Short mmCIF file of C-alpha atoms in Angstrom, two decimals:
data_model
loop_
_atom_site.label_atom_id
_atom_site.label_comp_id
_atom_site.label_asym_id
_atom_site.label_seq_id
_atom_site.Cartn_x
_atom_site.Cartn_y
_atom_site.Cartn_z
CA MET A 1 29.47 -7.52 -9.32
CA LYS A 2 26.64 -8.55 -6.99
CA ARG A 3 24.35 -5.61 -6.25
CA ASN A 4 21.60 -4.86 -3.67
CA ILE A 5 18.46 -3.83 -5.57
CA LEU A 6 15.22 -2.52 -4.05
CA PHE A 7 12.02 -2.19 -5.97
CA VAL A 8 9.18 -0.07 -4.50
CA SER A 9 5.83 -0.49 -6.23
CA SER A 10 2.13 -0.08 -5.62
CA GLU A 11 1.48 -3.31 -7.55
CA VAL A 12 3.33 -6.65 -7.72
CA ARG A 13 1.93 -9.74 -9.39
CA PRO A 14 0.46 -12.12 -8.24
CA PHE A 15 -0.35 -10.18 -5.03
CA ALA A 16 -1.95 -7.09 -6.52
CA MET A 17 -2.21 -6.03 -10.13
CA SER A 18 -4.35 -3.76 -12.27
CA GLY A 19 -2.16 -3.41 -15.30
CA GLY A 20 1.32 -3.69 -16.80
CA LEU A 21 3.02 -2.30 -13.72
CA GLY A 22 2.20 -5.35 -11.67
CA ASP A 23 3.29 -7.70 -14.52
CA VAL A 24 6.71 -6.09 -14.66
CA LEU A 25 7.24 -6.25 -10.91
CA GLY A 26 6.17 -9.86 -10.82
CA VAL A 27 8.98 -10.96 -13.11
CA LEU A 28 11.87 -8.39 -13.41
CA PRO A 29 12.98 -8.75 -9.80
CA ARG A 30 13.05 -12.53 -10.12
CA VAL A 31 15.17 -12.54 -13.29
CA LEU A 32 17.62 -10.04 -11.75
CA ALA A 33 17.94 -12.35 -8.71
CA GLU A 34 18.67 -15.26 -11.17
CA LEU A 35 21.59 -13.13 -12.35
CA GLY A 36 23.06 -13.26 -8.83
CA HIS A 37 21.88 -9.93 -7.26
CA ASP A 38 20.16 -9.51 -3.83
CA VAL A 39 16.77 -8.17 -4.96
CA ARG A 40 13.91 -7.17 -2.70
CA VAL A 41 10.41 -5.59 -3.26
CA VAL A 42 8.25 -3.37 -1.00
CA MET A 43 4.52 -2.87 -1.60
CA PRO A 44 1.38 -2.11 0.44
CA LEU A 45 -0.70 -4.87 2.14
CA TYR A 46 -4.09 -4.32 0.45
CA ARG A 47 -7.20 -5.96 1.40
CA LYS A 48 -7.01 -8.19 -1.69
CA VAL A 49 -3.72 -9.63 -0.83
CA PRO A 50 -4.27 -13.14 0.67
CA ARG A 51 -2.89 -13.23 4.20
CA ALA A 52 -2.38 -16.98 4.14
CA GLY A 53 1.26 -17.77 3.82
CA LEU A 54 2.52 -14.35 4.78
CA GLU A 55 5.17 -14.33 7.50
CA ASP A 56 4.74 -11.64 10.16
CA LEU A 57 8.24 -10.06 10.78
CA HIS A 58 6.96 -8.58 14.12
CA LEU A 59 8.25 -5.21 13.23
CA SER A 60 6.69 -1.92 14.49
CA LEU A 61 7.77 0.43 11.75
CA GLY A 62 7.54 4.16 12.43
CA VAL A 63 7.02 6.13 9.19
CA PRO A 64 7.40 9.95 9.48
CA THR A 65 4.99 12.06 7.48
CA GLY A 66 4.03 15.70 7.55
CA VAL A 67 0.85 14.88 9.49
CA GLY A 68 2.57 12.73 12.17
CA GLU A 69 4.08 9.34 12.41
CA ARG A 70 2.28 6.30 10.96
CA TRP A 71 3.06 2.92 12.44
CA CYS A 72 3.21 -0.11 10.12
CA GLY A 73 3.49 -3.74 10.53
CA VAL A 74 5.57 -5.79 8.05
CA ARG A 75 4.77 -9.15 6.56
CA MET A 76 6.79 -11.07 3.95
CA ALA A 77 6.28 -13.52 1.17
CA HIS A 78 8.40 -14.49 -1.83
CA LEU A 79 7.83 -13.88 -5.54
CA PRO A 80 6.70 -17.26 -7.10
CA GLN A 81 9.57 -19.43 -8.41
CA SER A 82 12.07 -17.37 -6.56
CA LYS A 83 13.67 -16.42 -3.24
CA VAL A 84 12.99 -12.71 -3.78
CA PRO A 85 11.39 -11.35 -0.61
CA VAL A 86 8.32 -9.15 -0.99
CA TYR A 87 7.73 -7.00 2.06
CA PHE A 88 4.16 -5.80 2.71
CA LEU A 89 3.63 -2.57 4.66
CA GLU A 90 0.57 -3.29 6.91
CA HIS A 91 -1.51 -0.24 7.86
CA ASP A 92 -5.24 -1.21 7.74
CA ALA A 93 -6.45 2.40 7.99
CA LEU A 94 -4.63 3.20 4.78
CA TYR A 95 -4.62 0.00 2.75
CA ASP A 96 -7.39 -2.30 3.96
CA ARG A 97 -9.92 -1.11 1.29
CA ASP A 98 -11.60 -2.34 -1.82
CA GLY A 99 -9.58 -0.89 -4.70
CA PHE A 100 -5.93 -0.05 -4.73
CA TYR A 101 -6.31 3.66 -5.61
CA GLY A 102 -10.08 4.38 -5.11
CA THR A 103 -13.54 3.33 -6.27
CA THR A 104 -14.55 3.10 -9.88
CA ASP A 105 -15.80 6.71 -9.63
CA TYR A 106 -13.43 8.49 -7.34
CA PRO A 107 -9.77 8.17 -6.12
CA TRP A 108 -9.26 7.80 -2.33
CA TRP A 109 -9.10 11.25 -0.80
CA ASP A 110 -5.95 10.38 1.23
CA ASN A 111 -3.88 8.84 -1.65
CA CYS A 112 -1.16 11.39 -1.11
CA LEU A 113 -0.76 10.17 2.46
CA ARG A 114 -1.18 6.45 1.48
CA PHE A 115 1.70 6.58 -0.98
CA THR A 116 3.81 8.96 1.19
CA VAL A 117 3.74 6.10 3.73
CA LEU A 118 4.72 3.53 1.05
CA SER A 119 7.63 5.64 -0.21
CA ARG A 120 9.05 6.69 3.13
CA GLY A 121 8.14 3.30 4.67
CA ALA A 122 10.27 1.40 2.17
CA LEU A 123 13.31 3.45 3.32
CA GLN A 124 12.45 3.06 6.95
CA LEU A 125 12.30 -0.69 6.34
CA CYS A 126 15.91 -0.72 4.98
CA HIS A 127 17.08 0.82 8.25
CA ALA A 128 15.05 -1.71 10.30
CA LEU A 129 16.52 -4.65 8.27
CA ASN A 130 20.05 -3.12 8.32
CA TRP A 131 20.06 -3.82 4.55
CA TYR A 132 21.07 -1.00 2.24
CA PRO A 133 20.50 -1.10 -1.46
CA ASP A 134 22.98 0.15 -4.09
CA VAL A 135 20.02 1.26 -6.26
CA ILE A 136 16.30 1.80 -5.62
CA ASN A 137 13.95 1.39 -8.54
CA ALA A 138 10.76 3.34 -7.94
CA ASN A 139 7.76 2.88 -10.19
CA ASP A 140 5.10 5.39 -11.33
CA TRP A 141 3.68 8.28 -9.34
CA GLN A 142 2.77 6.20 -6.25
CA THR A 143 6.49 5.96 -5.43
CA GLY A 144 7.47 9.32 -6.92
CA LEU A 145 8.65 10.61 -3.48
CA VAL A 146 11.39 7.96 -3.12
CA PRO A 147 14.06 9.92 -4.96
CA ALA A 148 13.38 13.15 -3.11
CA PHE A 149 13.33 11.37 0.26
CA LEU A 150 16.80 9.87 -0.66
CA ASN A 151 18.11 13.30 -1.56
CA VAL A 152 16.71 15.24 1.33
CA VAL A 153 15.66 13.29 4.44
CA GLU A 154 18.29 10.54 4.11
CA ARG A 155 21.12 12.91 3.75
CA GLY A 156 23.88 11.69 6.08
CA SER A 157 22.46 8.18 6.41
CA PRO A 158 23.73 5.01 4.67
CA LEU A 159 20.76 5.23 2.33
CA HIS A 160 21.97 8.53 0.91
CA ARG A 161 24.52 6.65 -1.27
CA ALA A 162 21.79 4.63 -3.02
CA ALA A 163 21.15 5.60 -6.58
CA SER A 164 17.57 6.16 -7.67
CA VAL A 165 16.02 5.03 -10.88
CA PHE A 166 12.43 6.12 -11.59
CA THR A 167 10.52 4.01 -14.15
CA ILE A 168 7.54 5.49 -16.01
CA HIS A 169 5.04 2.84 -16.81
CA ASN A 170 2.39 5.32 -17.96
CA LEU A 171 2.96 9.11 -17.97
CA GLY A 172 -0.81 9.69 -18.13
CA TYR A 173 -1.10 9.11 -14.38
CA GLN A 174 0.89 11.61 -12.41
CA GLY A 175 -0.19 11.70 -8.84
CA ARG A 176 -1.69 15.31 -8.78
CA PHE A 177 -3.18 16.72 -5.59
CA PRO A 178 -4.29 20.10 -4.25
CA ALA A 179 -1.45 22.30 -3.16
CA PRO A 180 -2.10 21.99 0.61
CA GLN A 181 -1.48 18.18 0.33
CA PHE A 182 2.36 18.88 -0.13
CA GLY A 183 2.48 19.26 3.60
CA VAL A 184 1.48 15.57 3.99
CA THR A 185 4.84 14.49 2.41
CA GLY A 186 6.98 16.01 5.22
CA LEU A 187 9.30 17.53 2.58
CA PRO A 188 10.29 21.23 3.14
CA TRP A 189 7.76 23.66 1.64
CA GLU A 190 10.63 25.38 -0.32
CA MET A 191 10.40 22.22 -2.55
CA PHE A 192 6.92 23.19 -3.62
CA THR A 193 8.12 25.20 -6.56
CA PHE A 194 8.05 24.86 -10.40
CA LEU A 195 11.56 23.34 -10.14
CA ASP A 196 10.37 20.46 -8.03
CA PHE A 197 6.84 19.25 -7.15
CA GLU A 198 4.67 22.19 -8.12
CA TYR A 199 2.68 21.94 -11.39
CA TRP A 200 -0.02 24.59 -12.18
CA ASP A 201 -0.41 25.18 -8.42
CA GLU A 202 -0.86 21.50 -7.75
CA VAL A 203 1.28 18.83 -6.30
CA ASN A 204 2.68 16.49 -8.90
CA LEU A 205 4.51 13.52 -7.50
CA LEU A 206 5.64 12.16 -10.83
CA LYS A 207 7.10 15.58 -11.85
CA GLY A 208 9.22 15.60 -8.60
CA ALA A 209 10.43 12.06 -9.40
CA LEU A 210 11.63 13.33 -12.84
CA THR A 211 13.65 16.02 -11.14
CA HIS A 212 15.20 14.07 -8.30
CA SER A 213 16.02 10.69 -9.71
CA THR A 214 19.52 9.71 -10.58
CA LEU A 215 18.30 8.25 -13.89
CA LEU A 216 14.97 7.72 -15.60
CA SER A 217 13.54 4.84 -17.57
CA THR A 218 10.45 3.82 -19.39
CA VAL A 219 9.11 0.63 -20.86
CA SER A 220 10.05 0.84 -24.55
CA PRO A 221 12.37 2.78 -26.74
CA GLY A 222 9.44 4.10 -28.74
CA TYR A 223 7.61 5.47 -25.68
CA ALA A 224 10.87 7.12 -24.38
CA ARG A 225 10.97 9.06 -27.71
CA GLU A 226 7.27 9.83 -27.74
CA ILE A 227 7.09 11.30 -24.16
CA GLN A 228 9.58 14.01 -25.09
CA THR A 229 7.07 15.47 -27.48
CA PRO A 230 4.02 17.63 -26.69
CA ALA A 231 1.78 15.02 -28.22
CA PHE A 232 2.58 12.39 -25.70
CA GLY A 233 4.44 14.27 -22.93
CA GLU A 234 1.30 15.05 -20.85
CA GLY A 235 2.66 18.51 -20.04
CA LEU A 236 6.00 17.15 -18.76
CA ASP A 237 7.85 16.88 -22.06
CA PRO A 238 10.09 19.84 -21.43
CA ILE A 239 11.52 18.20 -18.31
CA LEU A 240 11.96 14.97 -20.24
CA ARG A 241 13.71 16.61 -23.06
CA GLU A 242 15.94 18.30 -20.58
CA ARG A 243 16.77 14.93 -19.14
CA ALA A 244 16.96 13.06 -22.43
CA GLY A 245 20.50 11.88 -21.78
CA ASP A 246 19.34 10.22 -18.53
CA LEU A 247 16.20 8.60 -20.00
CA HIS A 248 16.43 4.90 -20.91
CA GLY A 249 13.75 3.17 -22.94
CA ILE A 250 13.96 -0.59 -22.20
CA LEU A 251 11.40 -2.87 -23.67
CA ASN A 252 9.50 -5.00 -21.17
CA GLY A 253 9.88 -8.68 -21.55
CA ILE A 254 7.12 -11.30 -20.97
CA ASP A 255 6.96 -14.30 -18.75
CA LEU A 256 8.02 -17.12 -21.03
CA VAL A 257 6.88 -19.73 -18.41
CA GLU A 258 3.25 -18.53 -18.18
CA TRP A 259 3.07 -17.60 -21.91
CA ASP A 260 4.36 -20.74 -23.67
CA PRO A 261 2.19 -22.42 -26.28
CA THR A 262 4.16 -25.64 -25.87
CA THR A 263 3.11 -26.05 -22.21
CA ASP A 264 0.26 -23.66 -21.48
CA PRO A 265 -2.25 -25.42 -19.13
CA HIS A 266 -5.02 -23.02 -20.19
CA ILE A 267 -5.16 -24.12 -23.86
CA PRO A 268 -6.47 -27.47 -25.22
CA HIS A 269 -3.73 -28.22 -27.68
CA HIS A 270 -0.04 -27.27 -27.69
CA PHE A 271 2.00 -26.05 -30.62
CA SER A 272 5.25 -24.39 -31.56
CA ALA A 273 6.92 -22.61 -34.55
CA SER A 274 8.31 -25.99 -35.69
CA ASP A 275 5.00 -27.76 -35.28
CA PRO A 276 2.12 -25.27 -35.57
CA SER A 277 -0.66 -27.88 -36.16
CA GLY A 278 -2.06 -27.44 -32.69
CA LYS A 279 -2.89 -23.76 -33.32
CA GLY A 280 -5.75 -24.71 -35.79
CA LEU A 281 -7.15 -27.12 -33.17
CA CYS A 282 -7.06 -24.26 -30.60
CA LYS A 283 -9.01 -22.10 -33.01
CA ALA A 284 -11.69 -24.70 -33.55
CA ALA A 285 -11.85 -25.34 -29.79
CA LEU A 286 -12.31 -21.57 -29.15
CA GLN A 287 -15.02 -21.33 -31.79
CA ARG A 288 -16.88 -24.14 -30.11
CA GLU A 289 -16.41 -22.58 -26.63
CA LEU A 290 -17.83 -19.25 -27.83
CA GLY A 291 -20.72 -20.83 -29.81
CA LEU A 292 -19.35 -19.64 -33.13
CA PRO A 293 -19.37 -21.65 -36.43
CA VAL A 294 -16.21 -23.71 -36.73
CA ARG A 295 -14.56 -22.28 -39.83
CA ASP A 296 -10.96 -22.20 -40.93
CA ASP A 297 -11.53 -20.05 -44.01
CA ILE A 298 -12.19 -16.80 -42.32
CA PRO A 299 -9.97 -15.23 -39.59
CA LEU A 300 -10.92 -15.06 -35.91
CA VAL A 301 -9.96 -11.72 -34.55
CA GLY A 302 -9.40 -11.49 -30.75
CA ILE A 303 -9.30 -8.52 -28.40
CA VAL A 304 -8.55 -8.71 -24.66
CA THR A 305 -8.41 -5.20 -23.24
CA ARG A 306 -9.47 -2.63 -20.68
CA PHE A 307 -12.34 -0.56 -21.87
CA ALA A 308 -10.50 2.78 -21.60
CA TRP A 309 -9.85 5.88 -23.80
CA GLN A 310 -6.12 4.99 -23.89
CA LYS A 311 -7.00 1.65 -25.56
CA GLY A 312 -8.92 3.45 -28.48
CA ILE A 313 -12.06 1.72 -27.43
CA ASP A 314 -14.24 4.67 -28.64
CA VAL A 315 -12.90 4.53 -32.21
CA LEU A 316 -13.25 0.71 -32.13
CA ALA A 317 -16.91 1.04 -31.12
CA GLU A 318 -17.45 3.41 -34.02
CA VAL A 319 -16.25 0.89 -36.64
CA MET A 320 -17.52 -2.31 -35.06
CA PRO A 321 -20.66 -2.63 -37.21
CA ARG A 322 -18.55 -2.19 -40.35
CA LEU A 323 -15.89 -4.63 -39.22
CA LEU A 324 -18.49 -7.24 -38.34
CA ALA A 325 -19.65 -6.97 -42.01
CA LEU A 326 -16.37 -8.25 -43.17
CA PRO A 327 -15.71 -12.06 -43.60
CA LEU A 328 -14.43 -12.60 -40.11
CA GLN A 329 -15.28 -13.61 -36.64
CA MET A 330 -14.47 -11.55 -33.54
CA VAL A 331 -14.35 -11.99 -29.80
CA VAL A 332 -13.87 -9.11 -27.32
CA VAL A 333 -13.00 -9.84 -23.79
CA GLY A 334 -12.73 -6.92 -21.34
CA SER A 335 -14.16 -4.59 -18.74
CA GLY A 336 -13.90 -1.02 -17.78
CA GLU A 337 -15.95 2.05 -18.71
CA ALA A 338 -19.70 1.36 -18.16
CA TRP A 339 -20.82 2.61 -21.62
CA ALA A 340 -18.30 0.23 -23.34
CA GLU A 341 -19.24 -2.75 -21.29
CA LYS A 342 -22.84 -2.16 -22.32
CA PHE A 343 -21.98 -1.54 -26.01
CA PHE A 344 -19.64 -4.53 -26.48
CA GLY A 345 -21.92 -6.82 -24.42
CA GLU A 346 -25.06 -5.97 -26.27
CA LEU A 347 -23.53 -5.95 -29.77
CA GLN A 348 -23.75 -9.79 -29.74
CA ALA A 349 -27.57 -9.58 -30.15
CA GLU A 350 -27.01 -7.80 -33.38
CA PHE A 351 -24.35 -10.04 -34.77
CA PRO A 352 -24.93 -13.42 -33.31
CA GLY A 353 -23.32 -15.32 -36.12
CA ASN A 354 -19.88 -13.91 -35.90
CA TYR A 355 -19.41 -11.97 -32.66
CA ARG A 356 -19.04 -12.61 -28.99
CA GLY A 357 -18.51 -10.02 -26.26
CA ILE A 358 -17.27 -11.42 -22.83
CA ILE A 359 -17.63 -8.60 -20.25
CA GLN A 360 -15.21 -9.81 -17.59
CA PHE A 361 -11.60 -10.61 -17.02
CA ASN A 362 -10.88 -14.28 -17.40
CA THR A 363 -7.30 -15.51 -17.32
CA GLY A 364 -7.93 -18.81 -18.90
CA LEU A 365 -10.06 -17.34 -21.70
CA ALA A 366 -7.31 -14.64 -22.31
CA HIS A 367 -4.88 -17.46 -22.90
CA ARG A 368 -7.34 -19.36 -25.23
CA VAL A 369 -7.98 -16.22 -27.21
CA GLU A 370 -4.25 -15.72 -27.76
CA ALA A 371 -3.89 -19.34 -28.81
CA GLY A 372 -7.04 -19.61 -30.95
CA ALA A 373 -7.27 -16.31 -32.72
CA ASP A 374 -5.66 -15.64 -36.08
CA LEU A 375 -5.38 -11.87 -35.63
CA TYR A 376 -5.14 -9.75 -32.49
CA LEU A 377 -6.42 -6.11 -32.49
CA MET A 378 -4.88 -3.34 -30.35
CA PRO A 379 -5.98 0.12 -31.56
CA SER A 380 -4.28 2.06 -28.69
CA ARG A 381 -3.99 5.79 -28.76
CA TYR A 382 -0.69 5.36 -26.80
CA GLU A 383 0.91 2.22 -25.47
CA PRO A 384 4.06 2.60 -23.36
CA CYS A 385 5.00 -0.99 -23.94
CA GLY A 386 2.06 -3.38 -24.32
CA LEU A 387 2.29 -6.98 -23.49
CA ASN A 388 -0.65 -8.56 -25.40
CA GLN A 389 0.96 -7.97 -28.77
CA MET A 390 4.11 -9.93 -27.50
CA TYR A 391 1.89 -12.74 -26.10
CA SER A 392 0.18 -12.82 -29.56
CA LEU A 393 3.42 -12.97 -31.41
CA ARG A 394 4.56 -15.85 -29.21
CA TYR A 395 1.30 -17.72 -30.02
CA GLY A 396 1.49 -17.11 -33.72
CA THR A 397 -1.47 -14.70 -33.65
CA LEU A 398 -0.63 -11.76 -35.87
CA PRO A 399 -1.22 -8.27 -34.20
CA ILE A 400 -3.10 -5.42 -35.82
CA VAL A 401 -1.71 -2.36 -33.98
CA ARG A 402 -1.48 1.35 -34.02
CA ALA A 403 2.16 2.17 -34.52
CA THR A 404 2.79 3.82 -31.10
CA GLY A 405 5.16 3.14 -28.28
CA GLY A 406 5.94 -0.51 -27.67
CA LEU A 407 3.57 -1.61 -30.27
CA ASP A 408 5.61 0.00 -32.96
CA ASP A 409 8.84 -1.40 -31.43
CA THR A 410 7.66 -5.02 -31.39
CA VAL A 411 5.53 -5.50 -34.57
CA GLU A 412 7.00 -5.49 -38.01
CA ASN A 413 4.63 -4.27 -40.67
CA PHE A 414 3.61 -6.74 -43.29
CA ASP A 415 5.35 -6.06 -46.66
CA PRO A 416 3.16 -7.41 -49.55
CA VAL A 417 6.21 -7.30 -51.91
CA SER A 418 8.67 -9.41 -49.82
CA GLY A 419 6.19 -11.06 -47.60
CA ARG A 420 8.16 -10.00 -44.56
CA GLY A 421 6.55 -8.78 -41.39
CA THR A 422 4.94 -10.05 -38.18
CA GLY A 423 1.66 -8.10 -38.26
CA PHE A 424 -0.24 -5.07 -39.54
CA LYS A 425 0.13 -1.33 -38.55
CA PHE A 426 -1.80 1.84 -38.88
CA TRP A 427 -0.61 5.36 -37.84
CA ASP A 428 -3.68 7.60 -37.77
CA MET A 429 -5.91 7.35 -34.78
CA ASP A 430 -9.19 7.40 -36.67
CA ALA A 431 -11.94 5.13 -37.89
CA PRO A 432 -10.83 4.91 -41.60
CA ALA A 433 -7.29 3.82 -40.62
CA LEU A 434 -8.54 1.24 -38.18
CA GLU A 435 -11.24 -0.12 -40.47
CA GLY A 436 -8.89 -0.16 -43.53
CA THR A 437 -6.06 -2.03 -41.69
CA VAL A 438 -8.41 -4.64 -40.34
CA SER A 439 -9.81 -5.09 -43.79
CA TRP A 440 -6.21 -5.42 -45.18
CA ALA A 441 -5.36 -8.08 -42.65
CA VAL A 442 -8.55 -10.07 -43.34
CA ASN A 443 -7.95 -9.93 -47.08
CA THR A 444 -4.33 -11.05 -46.63
CA PHE A 445 -5.47 -13.90 -44.47
CA ARG A 446 -7.82 -15.13 -47.11
CA ALA A 447 -5.80 -14.43 -50.30
CA ARG A 448 -2.16 -15.09 -49.09
CA PRO A 449 -2.24 -18.08 -46.76
CA HIS A 450 1.42 -18.86 -47.42
CA ASP A 451 2.48 -15.42 -46.31
CA ILE A 452 0.29 -15.73 -43.25
CA ALA A 453 2.03 -19.04 -42.39
CA ALA A 454 5.45 -17.55 -42.87
CA MET A 455 4.53 -14.54 -40.71
CA ARG A 456 3.23 -16.80 -37.96
CA ARG A 457 6.48 -18.78 -37.95
CA ARG A 458 8.48 -15.59 -37.83
CA ALA A 459 6.40 -14.13 -35.09
CA MET A 460 6.79 -17.16 -32.93
CA GLU A 461 10.60 -17.03 -33.32
CA GLN A 462 10.92 -13.56 -31.75
CA ASP A 463 12.73 -13.36 -28.45
CA PHE A 464 10.92 -11.25 -25.84
CA SER A 465 12.44 -12.85 -22.82
CA TRP A 466 13.03 -10.79 -19.63
CA LYS A 467 16.69 -11.92 -19.57
CA GLN A 468 17.46 -9.46 -22.41
CA ALA A 469 15.61 -6.65 -20.58
CA ALA A 470 17.29 -7.50 -17.24
CA ARG A 471 20.75 -7.06 -18.60
CA LYS A 472 19.78 -3.68 -19.97
CA TYR A 473 18.41 -2.72 -16.50
CA MET A 474 21.70 -3.77 -14.89
CA ASP A 475 23.66 -1.69 -17.31
CA MET A 476 21.43 1.28 -16.41
CA TYR A 477 21.77 0.51 -12.69
CA GLU A 478 25.56 0.40 -12.88
CA ARG A 479 25.54 3.81 -14.64
CA ALA A 480 23.19 5.15 -11.96
CA ILE A 481 25.36 3.87 -9.10
CA ALA A 482 28.47 5.40 -10.68
CA LEU A 483 26.79 8.74 -11.07
CA ARG A 484 25.38 8.76 -7.57
CA ARG A 485 28.70 8.04 -5.95
CA MET A 486 30.29 10.86 -7.96
CA GLN A 487 27.51 13.21 -6.66
CA VAL A 488 27.66 12.11 -2.92
CA GLY A 489 31.19 10.84 -2.69
CA GLY A 490 32.30 7.31 -1.79
#
């Protein structure tokens, strides 16, 4: 059955992206549309969104809030390679700023208002277009008010029948604000209780979404299990355990068009599982690009990451001098915390023969690292899904990962007895475990080349397409729609 599906998100690739949320919203709606559904997306019109090519819909959209009505313009574009409309809410006082959520040091003081307007504005837009979704998929705390608005302010309207699915891309970010900010939402103050949006005398938008959504989802089965525990639940694990039957862990897919070693325009040589010869040529080309000795007898280890605590960057820094004493080469591409940018940038002066630190985000280089590296290191403390390990597998670059969340779901640990596996895992988040696992991978590369070749071929044959994930999303949506209609009638 054809369904109307609305996504509301603070990030959508290629228009605005700071992490995995934008990646997902750049592909999943397109794949659902290819399955025959009417899919639409709403996001803010940030300063960084190019205005060229956006269609002005000439709408004056009134958005009620608890501090007065805000009036938004609406512009429209389409997701690349699709007819999926992306509607941009235009309100320069709220969104025309450098940074989506704040500066590098501080969040914007009015973020509660900014994302109240996004959440309520998306629903107002449905009324203006006279288009009503069967299901609305809200994403992360920035859209955490959508389910409550559906339940409360849309009661009696055509939107009240819409099911809500709330997707947790990262539970570590919850949208917490001082208690008086609840008035900004326009929701009744009786909802500011421990049963709804109150958390330790603060507003918690994500908590309210967990309470009010028809169903919940997150971006891997492993992360869905982890966030129900105190270790990963960020204080909300009791609610998530209570709603365990409504929580779906669906592994993200990857964009098989952009990340395809047989056609990738960013890499100098193409290759495949059946003809992997081009991978060695990519390695040599990457070594030359980085000014490293061209050697095929030692592994080249790649890292492309945000320099953040979540990514285990502090533990990595602790072991870097010992790792660089191993028979390997390493390239780190990333940006983020200032101390890490300084450390990983300056380390090159100490290890000029086998290390390069590139302190920037560079799309082309990220692709060339995935194609040219032999091993790819992801020592994350937690990883709801992770995409780079799947890119690596597709490019025959064997991941070294901490066994958490989506990393544990997607990487099969090497078995020295059978030779099976697609990468190398460690469980403890400490320096000895990280150092020992990298050393194990390096020794395997040098001593067991036939096993490495078999693992590469197996890795490249994995299927991480979005079509698989999209069908699981549709199964979840159908369940949500049925539940919602039982609740509200009709």
